[in-house]
XYZ file of C-alpha atoms in Angstrom:
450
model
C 23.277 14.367 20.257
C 19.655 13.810 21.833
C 17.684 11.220 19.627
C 13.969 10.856 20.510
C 11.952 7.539 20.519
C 13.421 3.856 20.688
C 15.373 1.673 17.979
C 13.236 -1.119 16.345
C 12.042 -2.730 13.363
C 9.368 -5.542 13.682
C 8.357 -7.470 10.259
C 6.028 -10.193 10.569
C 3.247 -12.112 8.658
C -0.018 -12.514 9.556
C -2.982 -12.694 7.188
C -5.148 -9.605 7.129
C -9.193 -9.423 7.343
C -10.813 -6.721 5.882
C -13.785 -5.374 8.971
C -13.818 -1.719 8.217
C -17.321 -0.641 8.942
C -18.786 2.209 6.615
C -21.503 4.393 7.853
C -22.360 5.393 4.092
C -23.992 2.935 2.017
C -24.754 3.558 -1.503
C -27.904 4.838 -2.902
C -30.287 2.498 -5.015
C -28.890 4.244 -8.496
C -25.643 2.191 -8.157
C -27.383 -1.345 -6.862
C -27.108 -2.587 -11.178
C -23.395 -1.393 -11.083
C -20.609 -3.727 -11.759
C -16.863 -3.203 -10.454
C -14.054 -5.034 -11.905
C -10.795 -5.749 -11.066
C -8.088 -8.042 -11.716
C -5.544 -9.304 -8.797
C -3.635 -12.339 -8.702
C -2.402 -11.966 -4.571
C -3.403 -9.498 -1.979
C -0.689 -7.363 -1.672
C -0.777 -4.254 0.099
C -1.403 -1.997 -2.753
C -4.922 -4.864 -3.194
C -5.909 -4.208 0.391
C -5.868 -0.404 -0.228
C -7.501 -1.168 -2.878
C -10.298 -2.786 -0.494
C -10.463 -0.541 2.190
C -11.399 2.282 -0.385
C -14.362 0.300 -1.707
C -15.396 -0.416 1.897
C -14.857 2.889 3.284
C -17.120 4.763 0.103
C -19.622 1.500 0.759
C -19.409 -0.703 -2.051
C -17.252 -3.616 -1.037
C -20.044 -5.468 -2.224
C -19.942 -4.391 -5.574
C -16.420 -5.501 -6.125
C -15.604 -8.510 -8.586
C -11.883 -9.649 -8.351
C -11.163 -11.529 -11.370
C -7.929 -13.798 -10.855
C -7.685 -14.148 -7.294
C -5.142 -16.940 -6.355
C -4.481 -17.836 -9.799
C -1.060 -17.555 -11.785
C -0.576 -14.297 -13.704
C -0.345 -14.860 -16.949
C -0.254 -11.273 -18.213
C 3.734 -11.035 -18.533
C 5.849 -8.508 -16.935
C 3.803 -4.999 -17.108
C 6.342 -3.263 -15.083
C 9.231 -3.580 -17.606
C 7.498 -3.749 -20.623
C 3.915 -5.138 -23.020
C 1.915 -7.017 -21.203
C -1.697 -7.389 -19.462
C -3.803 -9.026 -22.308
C -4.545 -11.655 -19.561
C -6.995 -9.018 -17.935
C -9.086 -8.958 -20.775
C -9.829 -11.701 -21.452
C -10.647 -12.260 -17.567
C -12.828 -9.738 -17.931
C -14.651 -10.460 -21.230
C -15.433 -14.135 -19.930
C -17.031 -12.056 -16.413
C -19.056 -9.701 -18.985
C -20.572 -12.986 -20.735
C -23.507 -12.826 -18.908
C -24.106 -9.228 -19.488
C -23.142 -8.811 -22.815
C -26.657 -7.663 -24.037
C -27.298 -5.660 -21.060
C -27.541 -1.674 -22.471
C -28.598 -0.118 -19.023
C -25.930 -1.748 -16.756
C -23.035 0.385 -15.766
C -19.775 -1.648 -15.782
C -16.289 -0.211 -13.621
C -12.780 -1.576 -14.294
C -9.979 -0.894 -12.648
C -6.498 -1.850 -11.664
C -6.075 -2.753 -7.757
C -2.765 -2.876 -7.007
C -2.642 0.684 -7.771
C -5.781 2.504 -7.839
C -7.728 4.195 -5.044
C -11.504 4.988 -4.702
C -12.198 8.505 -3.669
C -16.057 8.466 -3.465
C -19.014 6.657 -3.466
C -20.555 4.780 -6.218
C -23.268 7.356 -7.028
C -21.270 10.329 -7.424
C -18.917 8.348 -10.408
C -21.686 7.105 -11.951
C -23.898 10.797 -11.924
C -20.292 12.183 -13.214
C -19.952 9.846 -16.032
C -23.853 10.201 -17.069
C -23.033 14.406 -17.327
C -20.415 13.150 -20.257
C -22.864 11.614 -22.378
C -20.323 8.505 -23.372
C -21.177 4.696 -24.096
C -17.530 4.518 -23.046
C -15.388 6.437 -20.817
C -11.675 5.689 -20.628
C -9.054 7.813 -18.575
C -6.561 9.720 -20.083
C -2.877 10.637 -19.567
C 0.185 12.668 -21.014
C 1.959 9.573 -22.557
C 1.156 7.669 -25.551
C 2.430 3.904 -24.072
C 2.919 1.428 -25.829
C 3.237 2.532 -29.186
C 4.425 5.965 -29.398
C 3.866 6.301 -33.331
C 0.137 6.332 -33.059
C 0.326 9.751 -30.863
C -0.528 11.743 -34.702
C -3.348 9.252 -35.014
C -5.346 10.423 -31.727
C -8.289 12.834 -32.346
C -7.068 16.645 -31.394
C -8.043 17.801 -28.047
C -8.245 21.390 -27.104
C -7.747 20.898 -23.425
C -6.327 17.962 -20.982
C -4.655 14.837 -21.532
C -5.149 13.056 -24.586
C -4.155 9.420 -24.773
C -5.870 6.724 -23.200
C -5.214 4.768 -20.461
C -6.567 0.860 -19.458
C -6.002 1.536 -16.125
C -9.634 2.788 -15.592
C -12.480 3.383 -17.554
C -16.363 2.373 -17.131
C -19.518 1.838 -19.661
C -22.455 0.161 -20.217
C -22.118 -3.375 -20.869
C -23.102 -4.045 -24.111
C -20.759 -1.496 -25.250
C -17.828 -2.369 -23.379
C -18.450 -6.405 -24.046
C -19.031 -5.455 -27.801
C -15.335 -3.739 -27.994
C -14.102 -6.681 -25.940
C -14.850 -8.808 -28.759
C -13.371 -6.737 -31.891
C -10.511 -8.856 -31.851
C -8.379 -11.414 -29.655
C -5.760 -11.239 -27.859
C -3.295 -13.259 -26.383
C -2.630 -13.003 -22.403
C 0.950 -11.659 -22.985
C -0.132 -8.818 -25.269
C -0.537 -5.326 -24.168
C -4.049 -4.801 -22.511
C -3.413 -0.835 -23.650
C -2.509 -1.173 -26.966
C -5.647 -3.219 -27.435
C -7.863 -0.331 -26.404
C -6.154 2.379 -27.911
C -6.455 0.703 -31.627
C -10.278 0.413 -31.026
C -10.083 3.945 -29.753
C -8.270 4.943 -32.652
C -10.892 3.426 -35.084
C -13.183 6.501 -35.709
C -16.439 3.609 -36.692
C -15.993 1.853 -33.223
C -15.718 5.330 -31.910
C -18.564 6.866 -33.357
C -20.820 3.576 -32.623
C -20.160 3.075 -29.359
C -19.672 7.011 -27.870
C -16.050 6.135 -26.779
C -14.624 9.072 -24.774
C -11.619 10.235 -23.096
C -11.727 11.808 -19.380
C -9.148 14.547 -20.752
C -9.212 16.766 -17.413
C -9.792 14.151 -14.855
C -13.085 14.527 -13.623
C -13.476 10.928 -12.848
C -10.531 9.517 -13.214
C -6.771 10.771 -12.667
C -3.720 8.980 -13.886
C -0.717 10.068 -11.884
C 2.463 9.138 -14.473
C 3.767 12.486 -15.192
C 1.136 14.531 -13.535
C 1.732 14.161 -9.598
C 2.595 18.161 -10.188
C -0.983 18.580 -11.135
C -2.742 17.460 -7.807
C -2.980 18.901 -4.811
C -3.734 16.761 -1.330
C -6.560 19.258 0.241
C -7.980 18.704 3.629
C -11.466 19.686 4.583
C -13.243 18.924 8.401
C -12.089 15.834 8.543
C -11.446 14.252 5.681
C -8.705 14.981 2.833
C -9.276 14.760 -1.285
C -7.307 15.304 -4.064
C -7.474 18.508 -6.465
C -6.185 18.511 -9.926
C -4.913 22.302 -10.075
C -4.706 22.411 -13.816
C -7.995 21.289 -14.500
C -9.455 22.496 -11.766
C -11.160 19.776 -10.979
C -12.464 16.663 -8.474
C -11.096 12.969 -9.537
C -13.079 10.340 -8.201
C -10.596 7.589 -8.915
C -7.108 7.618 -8.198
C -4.508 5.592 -10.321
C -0.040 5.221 -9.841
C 0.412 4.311 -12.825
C 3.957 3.496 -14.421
C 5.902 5.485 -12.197
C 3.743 7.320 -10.036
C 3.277 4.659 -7.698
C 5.403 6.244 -4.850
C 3.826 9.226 -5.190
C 0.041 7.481 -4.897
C 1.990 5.552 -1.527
C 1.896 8.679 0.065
C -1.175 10.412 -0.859
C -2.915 6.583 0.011
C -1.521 7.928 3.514
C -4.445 10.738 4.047
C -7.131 9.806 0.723
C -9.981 7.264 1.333
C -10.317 8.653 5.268
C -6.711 6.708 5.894
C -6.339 9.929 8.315
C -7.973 12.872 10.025
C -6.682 16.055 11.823
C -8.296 15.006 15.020
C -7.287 11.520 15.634
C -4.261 11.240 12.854
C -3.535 7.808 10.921
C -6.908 6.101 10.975
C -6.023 3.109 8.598
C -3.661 2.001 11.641
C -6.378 0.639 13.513
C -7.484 -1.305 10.792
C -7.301 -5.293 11.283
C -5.907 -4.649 15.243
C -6.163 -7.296 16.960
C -6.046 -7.576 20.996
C -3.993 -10.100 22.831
C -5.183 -11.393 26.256
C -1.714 -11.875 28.375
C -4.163 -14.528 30.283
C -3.854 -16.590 26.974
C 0.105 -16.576 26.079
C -0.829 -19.846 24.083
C -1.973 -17.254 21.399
C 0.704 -14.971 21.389
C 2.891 -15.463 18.163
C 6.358 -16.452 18.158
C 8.533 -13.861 17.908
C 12.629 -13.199 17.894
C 14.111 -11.009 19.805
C 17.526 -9.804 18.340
C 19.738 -7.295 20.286
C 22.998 -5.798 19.066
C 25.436 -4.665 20.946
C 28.197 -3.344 18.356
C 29.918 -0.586 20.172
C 30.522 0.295 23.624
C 26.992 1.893 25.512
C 26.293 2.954 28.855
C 23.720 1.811 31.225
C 23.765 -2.267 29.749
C 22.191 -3.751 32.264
C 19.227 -1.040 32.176
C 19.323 -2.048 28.738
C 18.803 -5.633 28.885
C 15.852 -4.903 32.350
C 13.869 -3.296 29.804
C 13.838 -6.217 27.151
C 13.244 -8.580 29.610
C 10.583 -6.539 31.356
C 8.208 -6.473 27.836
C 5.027 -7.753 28.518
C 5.287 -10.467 26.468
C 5.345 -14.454 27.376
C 8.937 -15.485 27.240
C 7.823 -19.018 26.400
C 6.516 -17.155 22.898
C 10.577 -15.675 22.667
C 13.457 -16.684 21.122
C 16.792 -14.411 22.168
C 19.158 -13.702 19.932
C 22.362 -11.386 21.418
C 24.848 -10.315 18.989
C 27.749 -8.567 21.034
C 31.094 -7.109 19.695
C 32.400 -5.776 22.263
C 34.293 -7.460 24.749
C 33.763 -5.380 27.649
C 30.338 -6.064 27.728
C 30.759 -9.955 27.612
C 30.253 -10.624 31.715
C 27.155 -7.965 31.725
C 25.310 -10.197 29.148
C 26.580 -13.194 30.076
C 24.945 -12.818 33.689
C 21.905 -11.932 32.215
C 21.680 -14.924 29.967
C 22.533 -17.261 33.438
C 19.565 -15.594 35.386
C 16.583 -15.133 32.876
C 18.307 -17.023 29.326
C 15.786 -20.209 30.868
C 12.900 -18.674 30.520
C 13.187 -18.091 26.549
C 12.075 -20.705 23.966
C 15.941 -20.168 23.726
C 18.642 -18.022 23.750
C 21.696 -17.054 20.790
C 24.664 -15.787 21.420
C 27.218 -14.534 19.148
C 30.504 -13.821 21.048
C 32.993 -10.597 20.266
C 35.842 -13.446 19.781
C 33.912 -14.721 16.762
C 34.941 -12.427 14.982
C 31.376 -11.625 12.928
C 30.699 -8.295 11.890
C 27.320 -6.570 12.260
C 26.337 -6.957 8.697
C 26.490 -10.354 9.089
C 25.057 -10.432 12.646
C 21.926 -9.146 11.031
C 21.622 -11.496 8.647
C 22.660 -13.921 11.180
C 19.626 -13.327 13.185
C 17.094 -13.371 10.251
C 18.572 -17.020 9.854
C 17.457 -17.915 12.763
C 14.572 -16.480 12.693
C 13.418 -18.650 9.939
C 14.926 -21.465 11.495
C 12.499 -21.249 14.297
C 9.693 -21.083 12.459
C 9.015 -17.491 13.935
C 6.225 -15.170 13.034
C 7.914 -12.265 13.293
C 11.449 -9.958 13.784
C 11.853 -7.633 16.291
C 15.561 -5.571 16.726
C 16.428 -3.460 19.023
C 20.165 -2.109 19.624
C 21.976 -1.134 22.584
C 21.658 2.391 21.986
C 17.861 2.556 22.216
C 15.648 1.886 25.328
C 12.518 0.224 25.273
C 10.608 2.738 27.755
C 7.498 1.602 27.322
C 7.021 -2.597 28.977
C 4.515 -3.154 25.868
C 5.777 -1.882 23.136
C 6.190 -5.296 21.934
C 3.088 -6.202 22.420
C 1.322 -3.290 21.354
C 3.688 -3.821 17.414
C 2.427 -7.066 17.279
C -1.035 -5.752 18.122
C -0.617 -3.577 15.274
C -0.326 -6.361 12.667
C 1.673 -4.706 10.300
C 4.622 -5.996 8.215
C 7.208 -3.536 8.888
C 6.976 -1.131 11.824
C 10.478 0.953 12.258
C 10.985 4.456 14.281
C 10.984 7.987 13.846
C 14.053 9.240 15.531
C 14.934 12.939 15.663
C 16.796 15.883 17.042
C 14.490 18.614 19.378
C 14.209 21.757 17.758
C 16.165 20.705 14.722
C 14.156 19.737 10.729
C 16.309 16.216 11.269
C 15.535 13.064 11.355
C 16.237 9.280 9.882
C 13.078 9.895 7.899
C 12.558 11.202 4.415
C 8.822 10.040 3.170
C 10.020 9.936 -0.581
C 12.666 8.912 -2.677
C 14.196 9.977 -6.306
C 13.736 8.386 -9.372
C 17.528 7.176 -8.824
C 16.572 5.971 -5.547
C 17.822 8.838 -3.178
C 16.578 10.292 -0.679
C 13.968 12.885 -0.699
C 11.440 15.028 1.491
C 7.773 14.270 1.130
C 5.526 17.296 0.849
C 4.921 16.090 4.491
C 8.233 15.826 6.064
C 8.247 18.801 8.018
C 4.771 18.117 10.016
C 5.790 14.401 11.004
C 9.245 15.275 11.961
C 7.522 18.012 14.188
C 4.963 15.265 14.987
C 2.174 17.653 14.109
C 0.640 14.910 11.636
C 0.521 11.764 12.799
């Protein structure tokens, strides 16, 4: 069997600064408009979050309500919760709260992308003629017995969703302040009873975006949406509809799904020069200045018996990386092999921040070899992981370097048979977490895209 491409996984953790540099910048109708967001830690789904707002050129716009503080909003993935948003978001709106001209945004972060600028959202939502805009979906969450009480729609999705919706600020504070809420009670349910209330309705020109023309809401409609590439730059359809959504959302569910169209949306990738969101945040390390270089492990695994060893263990120790930043880590089960590795460790083990060997006589299986190594890892205070078996060759002397360059948290390989659709890649995974092809398995595997 030929397998293509080296064996490695690096995780690491460095904090990430956001430096993307937009050459659009908004246009003077969206200087009084407010964006709002609620995010207790920057995960990755907050940074994509970011990079959207900075590509589109409106970064500056951005409010994030509850940055480094505790959530208090309960557990929203298993069941009611998010009340804690609103009322971070009615004390932000104090100051605005008579303001009838001033266009407010909310959105989640975690899982929400920005597909435009700020202009062409705002000069979509002026064409609908609302107060209040809300995005819709095919559920009715939390409280399926008020489906029968939502206005009939002739067209598109017809329940609301908190995940996105945008007003003017008089309007949206004045709803804000109908009733109160505790932090642990649904965010959602709160909405959709002063949707449901045909006076609050009426007075304040509440609306649903029932086809998605600003906002789409991917929980039971990734089927609708079609990833559509034009020059250089990709956008999502919604097929049904026909239509253009400004705002993408994974909500409930859909959040794998929005993983993988956040690989190409938000110019995250172009047919010319592939993924561009992996040059974001590189950083370049000057081998003249090892004292900067973070402190990685090195863990190799010998579990079977390999040819070509000693090429093996040349092209670890070759890496263009200081040693005195390297701590070794050798599992090896087999006992063949024990001399080969043993005379390596003699003639180069000094020149690690140090060396770990576990021996084929105790007796330690590679499950908990792994684990093992990770032990260490954190033992030694390292910044990051990086594994290579004995079956994979590190051909190129700065691989490491270049991973660490990279700055991302988990880096691991495509391997895969010439000429053959296989690979140990899938892109997607069931509902019962199984394996599954993404709609773009066949152009990485072929590296066409990537």
């Amino acid at each position: 069997m030929q397998i293509k491409r080296i064996g490695w996984c690096l995780i690491w953790s460095i904090f990430l600064t956001y430096h993307v540099v937009s050459e659009n910048t908004d246009s003077s109708e969206s200087n009084d408009i407010l964006l709002f967001t609620v995010a207790s830690n920057e995960t990755d789904g907050f940074k994509r979050y970011i990079r959207s707002t900075e590509v589109y050129g409106f970064r500056d716009r951005v409010r994030v309500l509850g940055l480094g503080k505790e959530w208090r909003g309960g557990n929203v993935k298993t069941s009611r919760g998010g009340g804690y948003k609103i009322n971070l978001f009615k004390d932000a709106l104090k100051k605005y709260h008579d303001d009838k001209e001033r266009i407010v945004i909310f959105t989640d972060s975690y899982d929400v992308i920005f597909l435009t600028p700020l202009s062409e959202i705002i000069e979509k939502f002026k064409e609908t003629e609302a107060r209040i805009l809300f995005s819709a979906e095919g559920s009715c969450w939390p409280d399926r017995s008020l489906a029968s009480k939502y206005p009939h729609v002739t067209g598109g999705k017809r329940y609301l969703n908190s995940g996105g919706f945008m007003g003017y600020a008089f309007d949206i504070f004045a709803i804000l302040n109908t009733a109160t809420l505790e932090d642990h009670e649904d965010d959602q349910l709160f909405y959709t009873n002063i949707y449901l209330d045909e006076e609050l309705r009426e007075k304040h020109k509440i609306k649903l975006d029932h086809k998605s023309e600003i906002f789409q809401n991917l929980y039971g409609a990734v089927a609708d949406v079609e990833l559509i590439f034009k020059g250089q730059e990709a956008y999502l359809q919604n097929t049904v509809y026909n239509t253009i959504p400004l705002i993408v959302h994974g909500n409930g569910y859909s959040k794998l799904a929005l993983n993988s169209l956040g690989n190409y949306l938000a110019r995250a990738w172009s047919p010319e020069e592939g993924c561009l969101n992996c040059w974001d945040d590189v950083i370049e390390l000057d081998v003249k200045k090892p004292d900067a270089f973070p402190i990685i492990l090195v863990a190799l695994f010998v579990d079977i018996p390999v040819p070509f060893l000693e090429e093996f263990l040349l092209s670890v120790y070759r890496q263009t990386y200081p040693k005195s930043k390297l701590h070794l880590f050798i599992h090896n089960n087999v006992p063949y092999h024990e001399q080969t590795i043993q005379e390596f460790i003699d003639t180069i083990g000094e020149e690690y921040l140090s060396v770990k060997q576990i021996f084929p006589s105790d007796d330690i299986d590679e499950v908990h070899a792994r684990n093992l190594a990770m032990d260490y890892c954190l033992l030694k205070d390292c910044t990051g992981y990086f594994s290579v078996d004995a079956i994979a060759h590190l051909d190129n002397e700065h691989a490491l370097k270049l991973l660490v360059e990279q700055q991302r948290n988990i880096v691991a390989p495509l391997l895969v048979r010439p000429y053959k659709a296989w690979s140990n890649f899938w892109g997607a995974i069931t509902d019962d977490g199984f394996y599954a092809r993404s709609f773009d398995y066949m152009e990485i595997v072929k590296n066409e895209r990537r």
